[in-house]
Amino acid sequence: MNLFHATSDTEHLDRETHALFGHAVEGFKWPNGGSAYEIGQTPHLLRPFKLWSTVAGVLAAWLGPDAVRPIDWPADSHGPSSPAVGAALMACTRTAQRAGGEAGALLTGVLNGSTSYTRFCGLVPDTGPWSGYLTYTTLRHLTLCADTP
């Protein structure tokens, strides 16, 4: 099981961590040995998350570099912002068109829910379990995110 929680106020970070984890928080080790407050105050300690390059990389391993063009994808630094989600959705549409045939239909199926995760895993070369899962779940939710203001 995974738990994700975010707060915009670092003053509440320790309190909320305690509320979420109870007494287990005493055994929790933060990156670089810091506390929740220190990590919240020093975002440079956290590694940047490579969402879009990971998704594009998995698709390129599956569909080939001719179908997946890096220039179509948003920069990782844009994160899951509304403009980035819109750009990624457009990139998927272009990628499906370039891939064509069954591969393009299966990619479109990931977006609309008709291609299952099991089927997706059978199609995509081994890029590691995290990368494949991240790609499928990100693509599966692009349309939903694009519809959300």
XYZ file of N, CA and C in Angstrom:
447
model
N 0.843 -1.187 0.000
C 0.000 0.000 0.000
C 0.880 1.239 0.000
N 0.452 2.224 -0.720
C 1.153 3.503 -0.771
C 0.224 4.592 -0.270
N 0.805 5.607 0.324
C 0.032 6.738 0.802
C 0.726 8.003 0.331
N -0.041 8.884 -0.285
C 0.491 10.167 -0.717
C -0.303 11.259 -0.034
N 0.397 12.247 0.459
C -0.265 13.379 1.076
C 0.620 14.590 0.854
N -0.002 15.707 0.617
C 0.768 16.940 0.407
C 0.166 18.052 1.233
N 1.012 18.971 1.619
C 0.567 20.156 2.319
C 1.374 21.332 1.804
N 0.747 22.472 1.707
C 1.460 23.657 1.237
C 2.066 24.438 2.402
N 1.837 23.995 3.607
C 2.293 24.716 4.789
C 3.245 23.823 5.576
N 4.536 24.149 5.562
C 5.512 23.305 6.243
C 5.331 23.300 7.759
N 4.654 24.280 8.312
C 4.385 24.275 9.747
C 3.481 23.109 10.131
N 2.658 22.670 9.196
C 1.719 21.590 9.478
C 2.273 20.222 9.091
N 3.448 20.194 8.461
C 3.974 18.947 7.938
C 4.217 17.911 9.034
N 4.879 18.288 10.126
C 5.127 17.334 11.213
C 3.817 16.887 11.855
N 2.888 17.808 12.082
C 1.606 17.463 12.696
C 0.834 16.488 11.818
N 0.802 16.760 10.503
C 0.052 15.896 9.596
C 0.733 14.546 9.431
N 2.061 14.541 9.440
C 2.785 13.275 9.369
C 2.443 12.423 10.579
N 2.423 13.039 11.747
C 2.060 12.310 12.962
C 0.618 11.793 12.870
N -0.287 12.602 12.343
C -1.686 12.175 12.213
C -1.823 11.004 11.248
N -1.028 10.998 10.178
C -1.119 9.929 9.186
C -0.441 8.644 9.638
N 0.708 8.773 10.321
C 1.494 7.601 10.669
C 1.449 7.239 12.149
N 0.869 8.090 12.984
C 0.807 7.809 14.409
C 2.189 7.736 15.013
N 2.373 6.794 15.916
C 3.662 6.672 16.595
C 4.743 6.080 15.709
N 4.360 5.500 14.570
C 5.345 4.930 13.656
C 6.266 5.995 13.066
N 5.866 7.254 13.154
C 6.685 8.323 12.584
C 8.050 8.413 13.252
N 8.163 7.975 14.515
C 9.460 8.034 15.180
C 10.503 7.161 14.479
N 10.060 6.070 13.829
C 11.000 5.193 13.147
C 11.220 5.549 11.697
N 10.504 6.550 11.218
C 10.601 6.927 9.815
C 11.874 7.702 9.572
N 12.575 7.407 8.503
C 13.810 8.105 8.178
C 13.578 8.976 6.943
N 13.745 10.268 7.106
C 13.609 11.206 6.003
C 14.887 11.219 5.181
N 14.815 11.603 3.901
C 16.026 11.672 3.076
C 17.097 12.543 3.729
N 18.334 12.134 3.609
C 19.503 12.849 4.136
C 19.432 13.062 5.640
N 18.635 12.252 6.331
C 18.569 12.328 7.784
C 17.836 13.534 8.323
N 17.133 14.298 7.510
C 16.434 15.495 7.957
C 15.106 15.170 8.611
N 14.459 16.182 9.114
C 13.113 16.031 9.666
C 12.112 16.427 8.586
N 10.841 16.212 8.864
C 9.806 16.608 7.909
C 9.905 18.106 7.628
N 10.117 18.897 8.662
C 10.193 20.339 8.487
C 11.393 20.717 7.618
N 12.541 20.112 7.886
C 13.744 20.439 7.120
C 13.595 20.047 5.655
N 12.997 18.894 5.402
C 12.794 18.467 4.023
C 11.839 19.432 3.324
N 10.775 19.853 4.022
C 9.827 20.796 3.445
C 10.449 22.154 3.163
N 11.410 22.537 3.967
C 12.046 23.833 3.787
C 13.168 23.814 2.758
N 13.631 22.625 2.394
C 14.752 22.526 1.460
C 14.377 21.602 0.311
N 13.540 22.087 -0.610
C 13.080 21.217 -1.694
C 14.205 20.708 -2.590
N 15.379 21.353 -2.552
C 16.479 20.866 -3.368
C 16.965 19.495 -2.911
N 16.574 19.064 -1.707
C 16.949 17.738 -1.233
C 16.126 16.645 -1.923
N 14.996 17.021 -2.464
C 14.141 16.056 -3.140
C 14.530 15.983 -4.609
N 14.606 14.774 -5.136
C 14.977 14.620 -6.543
C 13.816 15.025 -7.438
N 14.110 15.661 -8.581
C 13.035 16.004 -9.513
C 12.400 14.729 -10.063
N 11.129 14.793 -10.297
C 10.376 13.643 -10.771
C 10.283 13.710 -12.289
N 10.700 12.678 -12.977
C 10.769 12.680 -14.437
C 9.538 12.007 -15.040
N 8.389 12.615 -14.833
C 7.126 12.041 -15.282
C 7.065 11.883 -16.792
N 7.180 12.979 -17.520
C 6.924 12.942 -18.958
C 8.022 12.230 -19.733
N 9.269 12.368 -19.328
C 10.333 11.650 -20.034
C 10.243 10.148 -19.779
N 9.756 9.751 -18.612
C 9.555 8.324 -18.335
C 8.460 7.769 -19.231
N 7.332 8.466 -19.308
C 6.213 8.017 -20.143
C 6.653 7.940 -21.611
N 7.286 8.977 -22.103
C 7.735 8.993 -23.496
C 8.768 7.893 -23.753
N 9.631 7.632 -22.777
C 10.641 6.585 -22.926
C 10.034 5.193 -23.023
N 9.035 4.924 -22.205
C 8.360 3.618 -22.263
C 7.640 3.465 -23.596
N 6.953 4.519 -24.028
C 6.254 4.448 -25.311
C 7.236 4.278 -26.467
N 8.391 4.931 -26.399
C 9.401 4.800 -27.458
C 9.960 3.378 -27.484
N 10.134 2.770 -26.306
C 10.611 1.383 -26.264
C 9.589 0.444 -26.895
N 8.314 0.763 -26.760
C 7.238 -0.061 -27.311
C 7.006 0.227 -28.798
N 6.816 1.508 -29.128
C 6.373 1.879 -30.468
C 7.488 2.343 -31.396
N 8.658 2.600 -30.826
C 9.796 3.036 -31.625
C 9.935 4.541 -31.663
N 11.154 5.016 -31.924
C 11.431 6.457 -31.916
C 10.764 7.224 -33.046
N 10.355 6.539 -34.104
C 9.665 7.247 -35.186
C 8.253 7.666 -34.766
N 7.658 6.890 -33.883
C 6.297 7.205 -33.429
C 6.292 8.182 -32.256
N 7.295 8.092 -31.409
C 7.344 8.911 -30.188
C 8.432 9.959 -30.347
N 8.030 11.179 -30.543
C 8.992 12.272 -30.733
C 9.081 13.107 -29.461
N 10.263 13.193 -28.874
C 10.415 13.918 -27.611
C 9.917 15.362 -27.670
N 10.012 15.992 -28.828
C 9.594 17.394 -28.936
C 8.093 17.564 -28.670
N 7.305 16.512 -28.866
C 5.859 16.580 -28.619
C 5.516 16.619 -27.132
N 6.398 16.097 -26.299
C 6.085 15.902 -24.883
C 6.454 17.125 -24.048
N 5.695 17.387 -22.979
C 6.049 18.510 -22.099
C 7.343 18.214 -21.345
N 7.977 19.255 -20.898
C 9.190 19.104 -20.091
C 8.816 18.555 -18.719
N 9.691 17.748 -18.147
C 9.451 17.200 -16.813
C 9.224 18.304 -15.785
N 9.881 19.424 -15.974
C 9.760 20.528 -15.014
C 8.342 21.095 -14.953
N 7.529 20.827 -15.970
C 6.141 21.306 -15.954
C 5.243 20.445 -15.082
N 5.722 19.258 -14.703
C 4.949 18.378 -13.837
C 3.572 18.087 -14.412
N 2.623 17.740 -13.555
C 1.278 17.419 -14.042
C 0.362 18.637 -14.120
N 0.890 19.775 -14.527
C 0.084 20.993 -14.657
C -0.935 20.818 -15.785
N -1.952 21.639 -15.789
C -2.981 21.554 -16.833
C -2.393 21.699 -18.240
N -1.506 22.679 -18.492
C -0.921 22.766 -19.831
C -0.108 21.517 -20.197
N 0.610 20.947 -19.237
C 1.412 19.753 -19.509
C 0.517 18.555 -19.810
N -0.576 18.417 -19.074
C -1.516 17.323 -19.331
C -2.103 17.457 -20.735
N -2.477 18.665 -21.112
C -2.999 18.892 -22.460
C -1.972 18.562 -23.530
N -0.711 18.966 -23.309
C 0.355 18.669 -24.269
C 0.602 17.167 -24.355
N 0.562 16.479 -23.225
C 0.771 15.029 -23.214
C -0.358 14.306 -23.930
N -1.564 14.787 -23.762
C -2.706 14.181 -24.460
C -2.552 14.349 -25.970
N -2.121 15.525 -26.394
C -1.860 15.763 -27.823
C -0.709 14.873 -28.311
N 0.337 14.731 -27.485
C 1.470 13.877 -27.853
C 1.019 12.433 -28.031
N 0.133 11.975 -27.163
C -0.395 10.603 -27.285
C -1.191 10.440 -28.572
N -1.995 11.419 -28.899
C -2.786 11.362 -30.127
C -1.871 11.289 -31.348
N -0.847 12.135 -31.367
C 0.110 12.117 -32.480
C 0.869 10.788 -32.536
N 1.262 10.289 -31.362
C 1.990 9.024 -31.297
C 1.131 7.884 -31.826
N -0.133 7.835 -31.428
C -1.042 6.780 -31.901
C -1.224 6.865 -33.416
N -1.317 8.084 -33.933
C -1.462 8.257 -35.381
C -0.213 7.791 -36.124
N 0.961 8.155 -35.592
C 2.202 7.744 -36.239
C 2.416 6.237 -36.155
N 2.053 5.647 -35.019
C 2.215 4.199 -34.848
C 1.262 3.455 -35.778
N 0.034 3.963 -35.891
C -0.957 3.371 -36.781
C -1.316 1.934 -36.419
N -2.209 1.377 -37.180
C -2.601 -0.026 -37.042
C -3.004 -0.428 -35.632
N -2.670 -1.680 -35.309
C -3.045 -2.231 -34.011
C -2.351 -1.509 -32.860
N -1.078 -1.159 -33.035
C -0.337 -0.476 -31.969
C -0.977 0.869 -31.627
N -1.338 1.641 -32.655
C -2.002 2.921 -32.421
C -3.346 2.742 -31.745
N -4.087 1.716 -32.153
C -5.394 1.439 -31.536
C -5.233 1.021 -30.080
N -4.184 0.245 -29.781
C -3.962 -0.181 -28.394
C -3.564 0.994 -27.504
N -2.756 1.918 -28.039
C -2.413 3.113 -27.269
C -3.658 3.954 -27.022
N -4.468 4.142 -28.039
C -5.729 4.855 -27.856
C -6.597 4.137 -26.833
N -6.531 2.811 -26.837
C -7.277 2.018 -25.871
C -6.831 2.228 -24.430
N -5.543 2.506 -24.243
C -5.081 2.834 -22.886
C -5.759 4.121 -22.431
N -5.815 5.094 -23.316
C -6.414 6.381 -22.976
C -7.907 6.259 -22.655
N -8.622 5.418 -23.408
C -10.072 5.340 -23.193
C -10.499 4.173 -22.312
N -9.549 3.361 -21.867
C -9.863 2.293 -20.928
C -10.120 0.933 -21.550
N -10.027 0.814 -22.865
C -10.302 -0.486 -23.474
C -9.065 -1.397 -23.542
N -7.868 -0.847 -23.320
C -6.660 -1.666 -23.229
C -6.324 -1.826 -21.754
N -6.372 -3.058 -21.257
C -6.125 -3.322 -19.837
C -4.644 -3.193 -19.498
N -4.378 -3.077 -18.225
C -2.997 -3.015 -17.757
C -2.267 -4.306 -18.105
N -2.927 -5.435 -17.959
C -2.314 -6.720 -18.287
C -1.924 -6.781 -19.760
N -2.816 -6.331 -20.614
C -2.525 -6.306 -22.057
C -1.371 -5.347 -22.344
N -1.397 -4.185 -21.734
C -0.336 -3.198 -21.901
C 1.017 -3.796 -21.514
N 1.076 -4.471 -20.364
C 2.333 -5.075 -19.896
C 2.839 -6.136 -20.865
N 1.915 -6.835 -21.533
C 2.315 -7.833 -22.511
C 2.874 -7.225 -23.792
N 2.563 -5.973 -24.043
C 3.005 -5.301 -25.265
C 4.318 -4.550 -25.089
N 4.496 -3.956 -23.927
C 5.627 -3.063 -23.688
C 6.857 -3.872 -23.287
N 8.007 -3.605 -23.902
C 9.226 -4.290 -23.473
C 9.523 -3.976 -22.009
N 10.297 -4.805 -21.374
C 10.604 -4.619 -19.959
C 11.411 -3.338 -19.762
N 10.750 -2.334 -19.226
C 11.416 -1.065 -18.909
C 11.474 -0.878 -17.399
N 11.157 -1.941 -16.678
C 11.112 -1.891 -15.224
C 9.673 -1.758 -14.766
N 9.336 -2.392 -13.647
C 7.933 -2.383 -13.201
C 7.420 -0.986 -12.868
N 8.251 -0.138 -12.294
C 7.793 1.199 -11.930
C 7.496 2.031 -13.173
N 8.386 1.995 -14.153
C 8.192 2.795 -15.363
C 6.954 2.371 -16.129
N 6.740 1.076 -16.265
C 5.555 0.583 -16.966
C 4.270 0.952 -16.249
N 4.261 0.795 -14.924
C 3.071 1.128 -14.139
C 2.793 2.625 -14.185
N 3.845 3.426 -14.024
C 3.688 4.879 -14.080
C 3.137 5.302 -15.437
N 3.655 4.715 -16.504
C 3.198 5.071 -17.845
C 1.732 4.716 -18.035
N 1.356 3.497 -17.686
C -0.036 3.082 -17.888
C -0.992 3.962 -17.080
N -0.704 4.156 -15.807
C -1.623 4.925 -14.967
C -1.675 6.395 -15.396
N -0.543 6.938 -15.814
C -0.535 8.330 -16.285
C -1.365 8.463 -17.555
N -1.137 7.567 -18.518
C -1.896 7.627 -19.764
C -3.379 7.377 -19.521
N -3.667 6.448 -18.647
C -5.057 6.094 -18.375
C -5.833 7.271 -17.783
N -5.138 8.130 -17.079
C -5.805 9.237 -16.411
C -5.666 10.580 -17.124
N -5.006 10.614 -18.269
C -4.823 11.889 -18.976
C -6.155 12.542 -19.353
N -7.063 11.765 -19.889
C -8.342 12.335 -20.311
C -9.096 12.866 -19.118
N -9.085 12.121 -18.019
C -9.767 12.578 -16.807
C -9.144 13.879 -16.308
N -7.814 13.937 -16.282
C -7.135 15.155 -15.808
C -7.383 16.334 -16.738
N -7.433 16.081 -18.029
C -7.663 17.160 -18.985
C -9.066 17.733 -18.837
N -10.007 16.916 -18.376
C -11.381 17.377 -18.190
C -11.606 18.087 -16.866
N -10.612 18.006 -15.959
C -10.744 18.591 -14.636
C -10.177 19.997 -14.645
N -10.950 21.002 -14.217
C -10.433 22.378 -14.224
C -9.315 22.570 -13.224
